[in-house]
PDB file as gemmi writes it, atoms N, CA and C in Angstrom:
CRYST1    1.000    1.000    1.000  90.00  90.00  90.00 P 1                      
ATOM      1  N   MET A   1       6.359   9.671 -19.170  1.00  0.00           N  
ATOM      2  CA  MET A   1       6.674  10.985 -19.713  1.00  0.00           C  
ATOM      3  C   MET A   1       7.889  10.822 -20.640  1.00  0.00           C  
ATOM      4  N   ARG A   2       7.799  11.419 -21.782  1.00  0.00           N  
ATOM      5  CA  ARG A   2       8.861  11.338 -22.760  1.00  0.00           C  
ATOM      6  C   ARG A   2       9.802  12.554 -22.645  1.00  0.00           C  
ATOM      7  N   ALA A   3      11.101  12.265 -22.785  1.00  0.00           N  
ATOM      8  CA  ALA A   3      12.070  13.363 -22.710  1.00  0.00           C  
ATOM      9  C   ALA A   3      11.898  14.324 -23.873  1.00  0.00           C  
ATOM     10  N   SER A   4      12.049  15.618 -23.590  1.00  0.00           N  
ATOM     11  CA  SER A   4      11.984  16.621 -24.646  1.00  0.00           C  
ATOM     12  C   SER A   4      12.899  17.783 -24.242  1.00  0.00           C  
ATOM     13  N   TYR A   5      13.324  18.539 -25.235  1.00  0.00           N  
ATOM     14  CA  TYR A   5      14.179  19.687 -24.960  1.00  0.00           C  
ATOM     15  C   TYR A   5      13.463  20.721 -24.071  1.00  0.00           C  
ATOM     16  N   PRO A   6      12.223  21.074 -24.337  1.00  0.00           N  
ATOM     17  CA  PRO A   6      11.570  22.062 -23.447  1.00  0.00           C  
ATOM     18  C   PRO A   6      11.455  21.550 -22.009  1.00  0.00           C  
ATOM     19  N   ARG A   7      11.190  20.269 -21.810  1.00  0.00           N  
ATOM     20  CA  ARG A   7      11.107  19.726 -20.449  1.00  0.00           C  
ATOM     21  C   ARG A   7      12.483  19.752 -19.792  1.00  0.00           C  
ATOM     22  N   ALA A   8      13.508  19.473 -20.571  1.00  0.00           N  
ATOM     23  CA  ALA A   8      14.874  19.502 -20.014  1.00  0.00           C  
ATOM     24  C   ALA A   8      15.258  20.908 -19.593  1.00  0.00           C  
ATOM     25  N   ILE A   9      14.888  21.904 -20.386  1.00  0.00           N  
ATOM     26  CA  ILE A   9      15.150  23.320 -20.040  1.00  0.00           C  
ATOM     27  C   ILE A   9      14.380  23.681 -18.758  1.00  0.00           C  
ATOM     28  N   ALA A  10      13.157  23.247 -18.681  1.00  0.00           N  
ATOM     29  CA  ALA A  10      12.370  23.534 -17.490  1.00  0.00           C  
ATOM     30  C   ALA A  10      12.973  22.907 -16.250  1.00  0.00           C  
ATOM     31  N   TRP A  11      13.417  21.649 -16.383  1.00  0.00           N  
ATOM     32  CA  TRP A  11      14.040  20.946 -15.255  1.00  0.00           C  
ATOM     33  C   TRP A  11      15.290  21.692 -14.796  1.00  0.00           C  
ATOM     34  N   LEU A  12      16.139  22.074 -15.787  1.00  0.00           N  
ATOM     35  CA  LEU A  12      17.361  22.816 -15.445  1.00  0.00           C  
ATOM     36  C   LEU A  12      16.999  24.108 -14.747  1.00  0.00           C  
ATOM     37  N   GLY A  13      16.042  24.841 -15.302  1.00  0.00           N  
ATOM     38  CA  GLY A  13      15.659  26.141 -14.738  1.00  0.00           C  
ATOM     39  C   GLY A  13      15.166  26.060 -13.318  1.00  0.00           C  
ATOM     40  N   LEU A  14      14.527  24.947 -12.973  1.00  0.00           N  
ATOM     41  CA  LEU A  14      13.959  24.807 -11.639  1.00  0.00           C  
ATOM     42  C   LEU A  14      14.845  24.058 -10.665  1.00  0.00           C  
ATOM     43  N   ASN A  15      15.812  23.255 -11.172  1.00  0.00           N  
ATOM     44  CA  ASN A  15      16.571  22.364 -10.302  1.00  0.00           C  
ATOM     45  C   ASN A  15      18.080  22.548 -10.337  1.00  0.00           C  
ATOM     46  N   ASP A  16      18.636  23.040 -11.420  1.00  0.00           N  
ATOM     47  CA  ASP A  16      20.076  23.161 -11.534  1.00  0.00           C  
ATOM     48  C   ASP A  16      20.565  24.444 -10.820  1.00  0.00           C  
ATOM     49  N   ASP A  17      21.785  24.417 -10.341  1.00  0.00           N  
ATOM     50  CA  ASP A  17      22.405  25.610  -9.819  1.00  0.00           C  
ATOM     51  C   ASP A  17      22.748  26.466 -11.030  1.00  0.00           C  
ATOM     52  N   CYS A  18      22.008  27.531 -11.255  1.00  0.00           N  
ATOM     53  CA  CYS A  18      22.152  28.299 -12.503  1.00  0.00           C  
ATOM     54  C   CYS A  18      23.005  29.552 -12.347  1.00  0.00           C  
ATOM     55  N   GLY A  19      23.805  29.626 -11.287  1.00  0.00           N  
ATOM     56  CA  GLY A  19      24.697  30.762 -11.119  1.00  0.00           C  
ATOM     57  C   GLY A  19      25.648  30.934 -12.292  1.00  0.00           C  
ATOM     58  N   TRP A  20      26.059  29.845 -12.884  1.00  0.00           N  
ATOM     59  CA  TRP A  20      26.979  29.880 -14.027  1.00  0.00           C  
ATOM     60  C   TRP A  20      26.364  30.613 -15.218  1.00  0.00           C  
ATOM     61  N   LEU A  21      25.048  30.587 -15.277  1.00  0.00           N  
ATOM     62  CA  LEU A  21      24.334  31.149 -16.427  1.00  0.00           C  
ATOM     63  C   LEU A  21      24.496  32.671 -16.512  1.00  0.00           C  
ATOM     64  N   TYR A  22      24.760  33.307 -15.350  1.00  0.00           N  
ATOM     65  CA  TYR A  22      24.814  34.756 -15.301  1.00  0.00           C  
ATOM     66  C   TYR A  22      26.224  35.281 -15.100  1.00  0.00           C  
ATOM     67  N   GLY A  23      27.204  34.398 -15.131  1.00  0.00           N  
ATOM     68  CA  GLY A  23      28.585  34.803 -14.964  1.00  0.00           C  
ATOM     69  C   GLY A  23      29.241  35.169 -16.294  1.00  0.00           C  
ATOM     70  N   ASP A  24      30.504  35.457 -16.231  1.00  0.00           N  
ATOM     71  CA  ASP A  24      31.254  35.822 -17.427  1.00  0.00           C  
ATOM     72  C   ASP A  24      31.775  34.601 -18.180  1.00  0.00           C  
ATOM     73  N   ASP A  25      31.779  33.441 -17.506  1.00  0.00           N  
ATOM     74  CA  ASP A  25      32.267  32.226 -18.158  1.00  0.00           C  
ATOM     75  C   ASP A  25      31.296  31.790 -19.260  1.00  0.00           C  
ATOM     76  N   GLU A  26      31.850  31.067 -20.206  1.00  0.00           N  
ATOM     77  CA  GLU A  26      31.033  30.539 -21.282  1.00  0.00           C  
ATOM     78  C   GLU A  26      30.833  29.043 -21.119  1.00  0.00           C  
ATOM     79  N   TYR A  27      30.975  28.566 -19.893  1.00  0.00           N  
ATOM     80  CA  TYR A  27      30.852  27.142 -19.622  1.00  0.00           C  
ATOM     81  C   TYR A  27      29.468  26.784 -19.098  1.00  0.00           C  
ATOM     82  N   LEU A  28      28.948  25.647 -19.536  1.00  0.00           N  
ATOM     83  CA  LEU A  28      27.690  25.139 -19.024  1.00  0.00           C  
ATOM     84  C   LEU A  28      27.935  24.274 -17.805  1.00  0.00           C  
ATOM     85  N   SER A  29      26.920  24.082 -16.997  1.00  0.00           N  
ATOM     86  CA  SER A  29      26.995  23.082 -15.965  1.00  0.00           C  
ATOM     87  C   SER A  29      27.023  21.717 -16.644  1.00  0.00           C  
ATOM     88  N   VAL A  30      27.393  20.705 -15.887  1.00  0.00           N  
ATOM     89  CA  VAL A  30      27.421  19.364 -16.463  1.00  0.00           C  
ATOM     90  C   VAL A  30      26.028  18.956 -16.954  1.00  0.00           C  
ATOM     91  N   ALA A  31      24.998  19.251 -16.166  1.00  0.00           N  
ATOM     92  CA  ALA A  31      23.648  18.905 -16.547  1.00  0.00           C  
ATOM     93  C   ALA A  31      23.219  19.642 -17.838  1.00  0.00           C  
ATOM     94  N   ALA A  32      23.577  20.905 -17.932  1.00  0.00           N  
ATOM     95  CA  ALA A  32      23.215  21.676 -19.137  1.00  0.00           C  
ATOM     96  C   ALA A  32      23.991  21.197 -20.349  1.00  0.00           C  
ATOM     97  N   ALA A  33      25.255  20.821 -20.157  1.00  0.00           N  
ATOM     98  CA  ALA A  33      26.046  20.249 -21.263  1.00  0.00           C  
ATOM     99  C   ALA A  33      25.453  18.960 -21.735  1.00  0.00           C  
ATOM    100  N   LEU A  34      24.934  18.135 -20.817  1.00  0.00           N  
ATOM    101  CA  LEU A  34      24.283  16.872 -21.203  1.00  0.00           C  
ATOM    102  C   LEU A  34      23.038  17.174 -22.012  1.00  0.00           C  
ATOM    103  N   VAL A  35      22.259  18.150 -21.648  1.00  0.00           N  
ATOM    104  CA  VAL A  35      21.063  18.544 -22.401  1.00  0.00           C  
ATOM    105  C   VAL A  35      21.448  18.960 -23.817  1.00  0.00           C  
ATOM    106  N   ALA A  36      22.507  19.772 -23.925  1.00  0.00           N  
ATOM    107  CA  ALA A  36      22.972  20.187 -25.252  1.00  0.00           C  
ATOM    108  C   ALA A  36      23.366  19.016 -26.106  1.00  0.00           C  
ATOM    109  N   ASP A  37      24.101  18.105 -25.542  1.00  0.00           N  
ATOM    110  CA  ASP A  37      24.539  16.909 -26.280  1.00  0.00           C  
ATOM    111  C   ASP A  37      23.387  15.998 -26.665  1.00  0.00           C  
ATOM    112  N   LEU A  38      22.474  15.740 -25.715  1.00  0.00           N  
ATOM    113  CA  LEU A  38      21.349  14.834 -25.973  1.00  0.00           C  
ATOM    114  C   LEU A  38      20.401  15.357 -27.044  1.00  0.00           C  
ATOM    115  N   PHE A  39      20.211  16.678 -27.061  1.00  0.00           N  
ATOM    116  CA  PHE A  39      19.229  17.247 -27.976  1.00  0.00           C  
ATOM    117  C   PHE A  39      19.855  17.967 -29.176  1.00  0.00           C  
ATOM    118  N   GLY A  40      21.169  17.880 -29.318  1.00  0.00           N  
ATOM    119  CA  GLY A  40      21.853  18.458 -30.486  1.00  0.00           C  
ATOM    120  C   GLY A  40      21.766  19.981 -30.549  1.00  0.00           C  
ATOM    121  N   LYS A  41      21.851  20.614 -29.413  1.00  0.00           N  
ATOM    122  CA  LYS A  41      21.803  22.094 -29.346  1.00  0.00           C  
ATOM    123  C   LYS A  41      23.199  22.632 -29.026  1.00  0.00           C  
ATOM    124  N   THR A  42      23.441  23.852 -29.423  1.00  0.00           N  
ATOM    125  CA  THR A  42      24.722  24.502 -29.076  1.00  0.00           C  
ATOM    126  C   THR A  42      24.640  24.962 -27.633  1.00  0.00           C  
ATOM    127  N   PRO A  43      25.799  25.121 -26.969  1.00  0.00           N  
ATOM    128  CA  PRO A  43      25.803  25.653 -25.643  1.00  0.00           C  
ATOM    129  C   PRO A  43      25.123  27.017 -25.549  1.00  0.00           C  
ATOM    130  N   ALA A  44      25.354  27.847 -26.561  1.00  0.00           N  
ATOM    131  CA  ALA A  44      24.731  29.184 -26.570  1.00  0.00           C  
ATOM    132  C   ALA A  44      23.218  29.098 -26.634  1.00  0.00           C  
ATOM    133  N   LYS A  45      22.681  28.162 -27.403  1.00  0.00           N  
ATOM    134  CA  LYS A  45      21.229  27.968 -27.502  1.00  0.00           C  
ATOM    135  C   LYS A  45      20.639  27.536 -26.155  1.00  0.00           C  
ATOM    136  N   VAL A  46      21.296  26.573 -25.491  1.00  0.00           N  
ATOM    137  CA  VAL A  46      20.824  26.117 -24.192  1.00  0.00           C  
ATOM    138  C   VAL A  46      20.836  27.280 -23.198  1.00  0.00           C  
ATOM    139  N   ALA A  47      21.906  28.021 -23.178  1.00  0.00           N  
ATOM    140  CA  ALA A  47      22.011  29.182 -22.238  1.00  0.00           C  
ATOM    141  C   ALA A  47      20.908  30.209 -22.538  1.00  0.00           C  
ATOM    142  N   ARG A  48      20.683  30.541 -23.820  1.00  0.00           N  
ATOM    143  CA  ARG A  48      19.626  31.511 -24.173  1.00  0.00           C  
ATOM    144  C   ARG A  48      18.261  31.028 -23.722  1.00  0.00           C  
ATOM    145  N   ASP A  49      17.992  29.754 -24.024  1.00  0.00           N  
ATOM    146  CA  ASP A  49      16.646  29.218 -23.687  1.00  0.00           C  
ATOM    147  C   ASP A  49      16.462  29.078 -22.191  1.00  0.00           C  
ATOM    148  N   LEU A  50      17.519  28.756 -21.481  1.00  0.00           N  
ATOM    149  CA  LEU A  50      17.453  28.636 -20.040  1.00  0.00           C  
ATOM    150  C   LEU A  50      17.271  30.018 -19.375  1.00  0.00           C  
ATOM    151  N   ARG A  51      17.961  31.021 -19.865  1.00  0.00           N  
ATOM    152  CA  ARG A  51      17.734  32.393 -19.376  1.00  0.00           C  
ATOM    153  C   ARG A  51      16.300  32.827 -19.599  1.00  0.00           C  
ATOM    154  N   ALA A  52      15.791  32.571 -20.806  1.00  0.00           N  
ATOM    155  CA  ALA A  52      14.414  32.958 -21.142  1.00  0.00           C  
ATOM    156  C   ALA A  52      13.409  32.228 -20.246  1.00  0.00           C  
ATOM    157  N   PHE A  53      13.643  30.931 -19.997  1.00  0.00           N  
ATOM    158  CA  PHE A  53      12.735  30.213 -19.115  1.00  0.00           C  
ATOM    159  C   PHE A  53      12.728  30.796 -17.723  1.00  0.00           C  
ATOM    160  N   ARG A  54      13.952  31.040 -17.197  1.00  0.00           N  
ATOM    161  CA  ARG A  54      14.042  31.576 -15.827  1.00  0.00           C  
ATOM    162  C   ARG A  54      13.405  32.949 -15.708  1.00  0.00           C  
ATOM    163  N   GLU A  55      13.553  33.790 -16.722  1.00  0.00           N  
ATOM    164  CA  GLU A  55      12.957  35.121 -16.715  1.00  0.00           C  
ATOM    165  C   GLU A  55      11.438  34.983 -16.720  1.00  0.00           C  
ATOM    166  N   LYS A  56      10.903  34.069 -17.586  1.00  0.00           N  
ATOM    167  CA  LYS A  56       9.491  33.854 -17.677  1.00  0.00           C  
ATOM    168  C   LYS A  56       8.902  33.376 -16.347  1.00  0.00           C  
ATOM    169  N   GLU A  57       9.667  32.563 -15.605  1.00  0.00           N  
ATOM    170  CA  GLU A  57       9.219  32.032 -14.337  1.00  0.00           C  
ATOM    171  C   GLU A  57       9.490  33.008 -13.184  1.00  0.00           C  
ATOM    172  N   GLY A  58      10.118  34.123 -13.469  1.00  0.00           N  
ATOM    173  CA  GLY A  58      10.408  35.116 -12.422  1.00  0.00           C  
ATOM    174  C   GLY A  58      11.524  34.691 -11.483  1.00  0.00           C  
ATOM    175  N   LEU A  59      12.452  33.874 -11.958  1.00  0.00           N  
ATOM    176  CA  LEU A  59      13.503  33.370 -11.113  1.00  0.00           C  
ATOM    177  C   LEU A  59      14.757  34.263 -11.081  1.00  0.00           C  
ATOM    178  N   GLY A  60      14.842  35.188 -11.986  1.00  0.00           N  
ATOM    179  CA  GLY A  60      15.982  36.126 -11.984  1.00  0.00           C  
ATOM    180  C   GLY A  60      17.322  35.448 -12.136  1.00  0.00           C  
ATOM    181  N   ASP A  61      18.373  36.085 -11.616  1.00  0.00           N  
ATOM    182  CA  ASP A  61      19.707  35.565 -11.841  1.00  0.00           C  
ATOM    183  C   ASP A  61      20.137  34.523 -10.827  1.00  0.00           C  
ATOM    184  N   ALA A  62      19.444  34.392  -9.713  1.00  0.00           N  
ATOM    185  CA  ALA A  62      19.664  33.318  -8.714  1.00  0.00           C  
ATOM    186  C   ALA A  62      21.116  33.177  -8.306  1.00  0.00           C  
ATOM    187  N   ARG A  63      21.786  34.284  -8.082  1.00  0.00           N  
ATOM    188  CA  ARG A  63      23.200  34.192  -7.655  1.00  0.00           C  
ATOM    189  C   ARG A  63      23.274  33.929  -6.194  1.00  0.00           C  
TER     190      ARG A  63                                                      
END                                                                             
């Protein structure tokens, strides 16, 4: 399997502790920051895409 940005977002959405995603902080988790760096995305883009993925999967805010 080849690494891709959509697969990385899916992995984060299903496996990372995403509580940070719904807080007031603008900080990514270490795993999400790594995805941003590896795929040349901004932190805001990773957060937007991760929120969208979690909403599509019905995962909500997972606090």
